[in-house]
């Protein structure tokens, strides 16, 4: 074995290295193009067992190394074919976006460069590009100059960071207690976080990971538009205080995952300020509205938040993963900071070196900023705005069409962003859950489309999330037609309970 035998495995200046790189990228690109040219469905419709069987037939590894073409054949026939095709216009289930072409290309560069965002000496230019994009988003959101932020793996991590900072700041302020050094204070079981009943489940998940337990999360009812009821919020805060508990944070949602509803941020801000509570705005979904002149007003007040979650892998059309977290006061990041001699020694920071690990809960971290950068430059802000406006318009149009149908019950007739929650409602009430579950499975396993299933007050509902600007009202009408066909099929099966 000679050292040059390894040339072909890495990107380098050798002929072997360059040849093998160009070959696999070319072949991949060819096959992807071919696939998208011929693919007509959002999903093949296979049931989980069939997929599992096909996948288990794959050899996982090789001894001497297989030919790239053989492996690509396997990838395309066994993996790509049976994947969920998020770029398909009828793939409208979850908050799962079609990725932009420039971002797909950026992923190749991200992989090739393999920068790590933790310390400057692993990410030289990448550090500054990430910092500039953070600043750009902050300015779009009208955040003040004391703001700072970091890219994250997504909303889960950003929400976790917001609640971590809220907890540690509260303990610091209330008792001069340093959670980082001392762990949780004796009174920590009394801490409370308020959010609406439609807030994302990661609020609860973060609370238990932060040692506060799910008991720390108090959910506030929403109004008929699925927005947090602020009278109830005030009542809850007063009730908690009267019971000797310690409210420390309010989480407002700008775009709930199911309904896309936006809590009344200005009123929630006022209440948070009055009680000295940390305000975290989870704008994982709705944050993209900042790109639209027509809809950015829906985020008004977000600039007052102590911390903010934004996901770029939703309505910013970035490949997973790509998100960001912002704090109003950059000083807050001190609750996360830890100085490691090998990575971010304190005296480096004094010398002006930027080590982003000090602002993150991750250490090794991807250079995801590059894909957002390439997308903003190549797509352009105007096109981003038009795409967002189009999908919001499509959603209200679709909700209007659906609301006119006697056999559909639409939960949010005026969708605030682009999600529509509904169910097929003709038939005996006690069978509606079964009927809608049947429809959901039929849609999935006939490959008709990809829609999501959720629950509203314990009842099964279906959901369209219209992120894709290539989806048309005709696509929606076709899916609605299939839904009525599947409902008829259900009735004709004569299933009785
Ligand atoms: C998607 C979502 C999250 C979770 O974000 P991930 O990127 O999936 O980790 C949190 N909050 C809201 C409102 C979301 O829509």
CSV table of C-alpha atoms in Angstrom, one decimal, residues 78-364:
chain,number,residue,atom,x,y,z
A,78,UNK,CA,-33.2,1.8,-3.1
A,79,UNK,CA,-33.1,5.1,-1.3
A,80,UNK,CA,-33.9,8.0,-3.6
A,81,UNK,CA,-36.8,6.4,-5.3
A,82,UNK,CA,-38.6,5.6,-2.1
A,83,UNK,CA,-37.9,8.9,-0.4
A,84,UNK,CA,-40.4,11.6,0.5
A,85,UNK,CA,-40.0,14.0,-2.4
A,86,UNK,CA,-40.2,17.4,-0.7
A,87,UNK,CA,-39.8,19.3,-4.0
A,88,UNK,CA,-43.0,17.8,-5.4
A,89,UNK,CA,-45.8,20.3,-5.6
A,90,UNK,CA,-48.2,17.9,-3.8
A,91,UNK,CA,-45.7,17.3,-0.9
A,92,UNK,CA,-47.6,19.7,1.4
A,93,UNK,CA,-47.7,17.9,4.7
A,94,UNK,CA,-45.2,19.1,7.3
A,95,UNK,CA,-43.1,22.2,7.6
A,96,UNK,CA,-40.7,20.5,5.3
A,97,UNK,CA,-39.6,22.7,2.4
A,98,UNK,CA,-38.3,22.1,-1.1
A,99,UNK,CA,-34.6,23.2,-1.0
A,100,UNK,CA,-33.4,25.9,-3.3
A,101,UNK,CA,-30.9,24.9,-6.0
A,102,UNK,CA,-28.2,27.4,-4.9
A,103,UNK,CA,-28.4,25.9,-1.4
A,104,UNK,CA,-28.1,22.4,-2.8
A,105,UNK,CA,-24.9,23.5,-4.5
A,106,UNK,CA,-23.7,25.2,-1.4
A,107,UNK,CA,-24.1,21.9,0.5
A,108,UNK,CA,-21.4,20.5,-1.8
A,109,UNK,CA,-19.1,23.4,-1.0
A,110,UNK,CA,-19.9,23.2,2.8
A,111,UNK,CA,-19.0,19.5,2.7
A,112,UNK,CA,-15.8,20.1,0.7
A,113,UNK,CA,-14.6,22.9,2.9
A,114,UNK,CA,-15.8,21.3,6.1
A,115,UNK,CA,-15.3,24.3,8.2
A,116,UNK,CA,-16.1,24.1,11.9
A,117,UNK,CA,-17.8,27.1,13.4
A,118,UNK,CA,-16.5,26.6,16.9
A,119,UNK,CA,-13.2,28.3,16.8
A,120,UNK,CA,-11.8,31.0,14.4
A,121,UNK,CA,-8.8,28.8,13.5
A,122,UNK,CA,-11.3,26.2,12.1
A,123,UNK,CA,-13.5,28.6,10.2
A,124,UNK,CA,-11.6,31.8,9.3
A,125,UNK,CA,-13.9,33.4,6.7
A,126,UNK,CA,-16.9,31.3,7.6
A,127,UNK,CA,-16.9,33.0,11.1
A,128,UNK,CA,-17.4,36.4,9.6
A,129,UNK,CA,-20.0,35.3,7.0
A,130,UNK,CA,-22.1,33.8,9.8
A,131,UNK,CA,-21.7,37.0,11.8
A,132,UNK,CA,-22.7,39.1,8.9
A,133,UNK,CA,-25.8,37.1,8.2
A,134,UNK,CA,-26.8,37.2,11.8
A,135,UNK,CA,-26.5,40.9,11.6
A,136,UNK,CA,-28.5,41.0,8.4
A,137,UNK,CA,-31.4,39.1,9.9
A,138,UNK,CA,-31.2,41.3,13.1
A,139,UNK,CA,-31.6,44.4,11.0
A,140,UNK,CA,-34.5,42.9,9.0
A,141,UNK,CA,-36.2,42.2,12.3
A,142,UNK,CA,-35.4,45.8,13.5
A,143,UNK,CA,-33.5,44.4,16.5
A,144,UNK,CA,-31.2,46.8,18.3
A,145,UNK,CA,-27.5,47.0,18.0
A,146,UNK,CA,-27.0,45.2,21.3
A,147,UNK,CA,-28.4,42.1,19.6
A,148,UNK,CA,-26.4,39.0,18.8
A,149,UNK,CA,-27.1,35.5,17.6
A,150,UNK,CA,-25.8,32.3,16.2
A,151,UNK,CA,-26.8,29.7,13.6
A,152,UNK,CA,-28.3,26.6,15.2
A,153,UNK,CA,-29.5,23.1,14.1
A,154,UNK,CA,-33.1,24.4,14.1
A,155,UNK,CA,-36.0,25.5,16.2
A,156,UNK,CA,-35.5,22.8,18.9
A,157,UNK,CA,-32.0,24.0,19.7
A,158,UNK,CA,-33.0,27.7,19.5
A,159,UNK,CA,-35.9,27.2,21.8
A,160,UNK,CA,-33.7,25.3,24.2
A,161,UNK,CA,-31.2,28.1,24.2
A,162,UNK,CA,-33.8,30.8,24.8
A,163,UNK,CA,-35.2,28.9,27.8
A,164,UNK,CA,-31.7,28.2,29.2
A,165,UNK,CA,-30.8,31.9,29.1
A,166,UNK,CA,-34.2,32.8,30.6
A,167,UNK,CA,-33.7,30.3,33.5
A,168,UNK,CA,-30.1,31.4,34.2
A,169,UNK,CA,-30.9,35.1,34.0
A,170,UNK,CA,-33.8,34.6,36.4
A,171,UNK,CA,-31.8,32.7,39.0
A,172,UNK,CA,-29.0,35.3,38.7
A,173,UNK,CA,-31.4,38.2,39.2
A,174,UNK,CA,-33.6,36.6,41.8
A,175,UNK,CA,-31.0,35.0,44.1
A,176,UNK,CA,-27.6,36.0,42.7
A,177,UNK,CA,-27.4,32.3,41.9
A,178,UNK,CA,-25.0,31.1,39.2
A,179,UNK,CA,-26.6,28.0,37.6
A,180,UNK,CA,-23.5,27.4,35.4
A,181,UNK,CA,-21.4,26.9,38.5
A,182,UNK,CA,-23.8,25.8,41.1
A,183,UNK,CA,-26.4,23.8,39.3
A,184,UNK,CA,-30.1,24.4,40.0
A,185,UNK,CA,-31.1,26.5,43.0
A,186,UNK,CA,-33.2,24.9,45.8
A,187,UNK,CA,-36.3,26.9,44.6
A,188,UNK,CA,-36.0,25.8,41.0
A,189,UNK,CA,-39.1,23.6,41.2
A,190,UNK,CA,-41.1,26.7,41.5
A,191,UNK,CA,-40.0,28.2,38.2
A,192,UNK,CA,-42.7,28.6,35.5
A,193,UNK,CA,-42.7,29.2,31.8
A,194,UNK,CA,-45.9,30.3,30.1
A,195,UNK,CA,-46.8,29.6,26.5
A,196,UNK,CA,-50.0,29.0,24.5
A,197,UNK,CA,-51.6,25.6,24.3
A,198,UNK,CA,-50.6,25.6,20.6
A,199,UNK,CA,-46.9,26.3,21.2
A,200,UNK,CA,-44.4,23.8,20.0
A,201,UNK,CA,-43.7,20.7,22.1
A,202,UNK,CA,-40.1,21.6,22.4
A,203,UNK,CA,-41.0,24.2,25.1
A,204,UNK,CA,-41.9,21.3,27.3
A,205,UNK,CA,-39.0,19.2,26.1
A,206,UNK,CA,-36.6,22.0,26.9
A,207,UNK,CA,-38.1,22.5,30.3
A,208,UNK,CA,-37.4,18.9,31.3
A,209,UNK,CA,-34.0,18.9,29.8
A,210,UNK,CA,-33.2,22.1,31.8
A,211,UNK,CA,-34.1,20.2,35.0
A,212,UNK,CA,-37.3,22.1,35.5
A,213,UNK,CA,-39.7,19.3,34.6
A,214,UNK,CA,-42.7,19.6,32.3
A,215,UNK,CA,-44.5,20.9,35.3
A,216,UNK,CA,-42.7,24.2,34.7
A,217,UNK,CA,-44.7,24.8,31.6
A,218,UNK,CA,-48.1,26.4,32.0
A,219,UNK,CA,-50.2,26.5,28.9
A,220,UNK,CA,-52.5,29.4,28.2
A,221,UNK,CA,-55.7,28.9,26.1
A,222,UNK,CA,-55.8,30.3,22.6
A,223,UNK,CA,-58.7,32.2,21.1
A,224,UNK,CA,-60.8,31.1,18.1
A,225,UNK,CA,-57.9,32.2,15.8
A,226,UNK,CA,-55.5,30.0,17.7
A,227,UNK,CA,-53.6,32.9,19.2
A,228,UNK,CA,-52.7,33.2,22.8
A,229,UNK,CA,-55.5,34.7,24.8
A,230,UNK,CA,-53.7,37.5,26.6
A,231,UNK,CA,-56.4,38.0,29.3
A,232,UNK,CA,-55.9,34.4,30.2
A,233,UNK,CA,-52.1,35.0,30.2
A,234,UNK,CA,-52.4,37.7,32.8
A,235,UNK,CA,-54.8,35.6,34.8
A,236,UNK,CA,-52.4,32.7,34.8
A,237,UNK,CA,-49.4,34.9,35.8
A,238,UNK,CA,-51.4,36.3,38.7
A,239,UNK,CA,-52.6,32.9,39.7
A,240,UNK,CA,-49.0,31.5,39.7
A,241,UNK,CA,-47.7,34.4,41.8
A,242,UNK,CA,-50.6,34.0,44.3
A,243,UNK,CA,-49.7,30.4,44.6
A,244,UNK,CA,-46.1,31.3,45.5
A,245,UNK,CA,-44.7,30.1,42.2
A,246,UNK,CA,-42.1,32.0,40.1
A,247,UNK,CA,-43.1,32.8,36.5
A,248,UNK,CA,-39.8,33.6,34.7
A,249,UNK,CA,-40.5,33.5,31.0
A,250,UNK,CA,-43.3,33.8,28.3
A,251,UNK,CA,-42.9,32.0,25.0
A,252,UNK,CA,-44.9,33.6,22.3
A,253,UNK,CA,-45.2,31.8,19.0
A,254,UNK,CA,-45.0,33.6,15.7
A,255,UNK,CA,-46.4,30.8,13.5
A,256,UNK,CA,-47.7,27.8,15.4
A,257,UNK,CA,-46.7,24.6,13.7
A,258,UNK,CA,-50.2,23.4,13.0
A,259,UNK,CA,-52.2,26.6,12.3
A,260,UNK,CA,-49.4,29.1,11.5
A,261,UNK,CA,-51.1,31.5,14.0
A,262,UNK,CA,-49.2,34.4,15.5
A,263,UNK,CA,-49.6,35.3,19.1
A,264,UNK,CA,-50.3,39.0,19.7
A,265,UNK,CA,-46.7,39.9,20.3
A,266,UNK,CA,-47.1,43.6,21.3
A,267,UNK,CA,-49.6,42.7,24.0
A,268,UNK,CA,-47.6,39.8,25.2
A,269,UNK,CA,-44.5,42.1,25.3
A,270,UNK,CA,-46.4,44.5,27.5
A,271,UNK,CA,-47.3,41.8,29.9
A,272,UNK,CA,-43.8,40.4,30.0
A,273,UNK,CA,-42.4,43.8,30.7
A,274,UNK,CA,-44.9,44.5,33.4
A,275,UNK,CA,-43.9,41.3,35.3
A,276,UNK,CA,-40.2,41.4,34.5
A,277,UNK,CA,-40.4,38.2,32.5
A,278,UNK,CA,-38.1,37.0,29.7
A,279,UNK,CA,-39.9,37.0,26.4
A,280,UNK,CA,-38.9,34.3,23.9
A,281,UNK,CA,-40.5,34.5,20.5
A,282,UNK,CA,-40.6,31.2,18.7
A,283,UNK,CA,-40.7,32.4,15.1
A,284,UNK,CA,-39.3,29.1,13.7
A,285,UNK,CA,-42.0,29.2,11.1
A,286,UNK,CA,-43.3,32.8,10.9
A,287,UNK,CA,-39.8,34.4,10.9
A,288,UNK,CA,-39.7,34.2,7.1
A,289,UNK,CA,-42.5,36.8,6.9
A,290,UNK,CA,-39.8,39.4,7.6
A,291,UNK,CA,-38.8,38.9,3.9
A,292,UNK,CA,-42.3,40.0,2.7
A,293,UNK,CA,-43.3,43.7,2.5
A,294,UNK,CA,-46.9,42.6,2.5
A,295,UNK,CA,-46.8,40.4,5.6
A,296,UNK,CA,-43.8,41.5,7.7
A,297,UNK,CA,-46.2,43.6,9.8
A,298,UNK,CA,-47.5,40.4,11.3
A,299,UNK,CA,-44.2,40.2,13.2
A,300,UNK,CA,-44.5,43.7,14.7
A,301,UNK,CA,-43.2,43.8,18.2
A,302,UNK,CA,-40.7,40.9,17.7
A,303,UNK,CA,-37.9,43.5,18.2
A,304,UNK,CA,-38.8,43.6,21.9
A,305,UNK,CA,-38.2,40.0,22.5
A,306,UNK,CA,-35.3,38.9,24.8
A,307,UNK,CA,-34.7,36.0,22.5
A,308,UNK,CA,-35.9,34.7,19.1
A,309,UNK,CA,-36.0,31.4,17.2
A,310,UNK,CA,-35.9,31.4,13.4
A,311,UNK,CA,-35.7,28.4,11.1
A,312,UNK,CA,-34.1,28.7,7.7
A,313,UNK,CA,-35.0,25.2,6.8
A,314,UNK,CA,-38.7,26.0,6.7
A,315,UNK,CA,-40.0,29.0,4.7
A,316,UNK,CA,-36.4,30.2,3.7
A,317,UNK,CA,-36.2,27.0,1.6
A,318,UNK,CA,-32.8,25.8,3.0
A,319,UNK,CA,-31.8,22.1,3.1
A,320,UNK,CA,-31.9,20.7,6.7
A,321,UNK,CA,-30.3,21.8,9.0
A,322,UNK,CA,-30.3,25.5,9.2
A,323,UNK,CA,-31.7,27.7,11.9
A,324,UNK,CA,-30.7,30.7,14.1
A,325,UNK,CA,-31.1,32.0,17.6
A,326,UNK,CA,-31.0,35.7,18.6
A,327,UNK,CA,-30.8,37.5,21.9
A,328,UNK,CA,-31.7,41.1,22.5
A,329,UNK,CA,-28.7,41.7,24.8
A,330,UNK,CA,-25.5,40.0,23.6
A,331,UNK,CA,-24.3,39.9,27.3
A,332,UNK,CA,-26.8,37.1,27.8
A,333,UNK,CA,-24.5,34.7,26.0
A,334,UNK,CA,-22.3,34.8,29.1
A,335,UNK,CA,-24.6,32.2,30.6
A,336,UNK,CA,-23.5,29.7,27.9
A,337,UNK,CA,-19.9,30.6,27.7
A,338,UNK,CA,-17.2,28.2,28.7
A,339,UNK,CA,-13.5,28.8,28.0
A,340,UNK,CA,-11.6,25.7,26.8
A,341,UNK,CA,-7.9,26.2,26.6
A,342,UNK,CA,-7.6,24.4,23.2
A,343,UNK,CA,-10.5,26.2,21.6
A,344,UNK,CA,-11.4,29.6,22.9
A,345,UNK,CA,-9.1,30.7,25.6
A,346,UNK,CA,-10.1,34.0,27.3
A,347,UNK,CA,-7.1,35.9,26.3
A,348,UNK,CA,-7.9,35.2,22.6
A,349,UNK,CA,-11.1,37.1,23.0
A,350,UNK,CA,-9.3,40.0,24.5
A,351,UNK,CA,-7.1,40.0,21.4
A,352,UNK,CA,-10.2,40.3,19.3
A,353,UNK,CA,-10.4,36.8,18.0
A,354,UNK,CA,-13.9,35.5,17.5
A,355,UNK,CA,-14.7,32.0,18.6
A,356,UNK,CA,-18.3,31.3,17.9
A,357,UNK,CA,-18.4,28.3,20.3
A,358,UNK,CA,-18.9,30.9,23.1
A,359,UNK,CA,-22.4,31.5,21.7
A,360,UNK,CA,-23.5,28.0,20.9
A,361,UNK,CA,-24.5,24.8,22.8
A,362,UNK,CA,-22.7,22.9,20.0
A,363,UNK,CA,-19.0,22.6,19.6
A,364,UNK,CA,-18.2,21.3,16.1
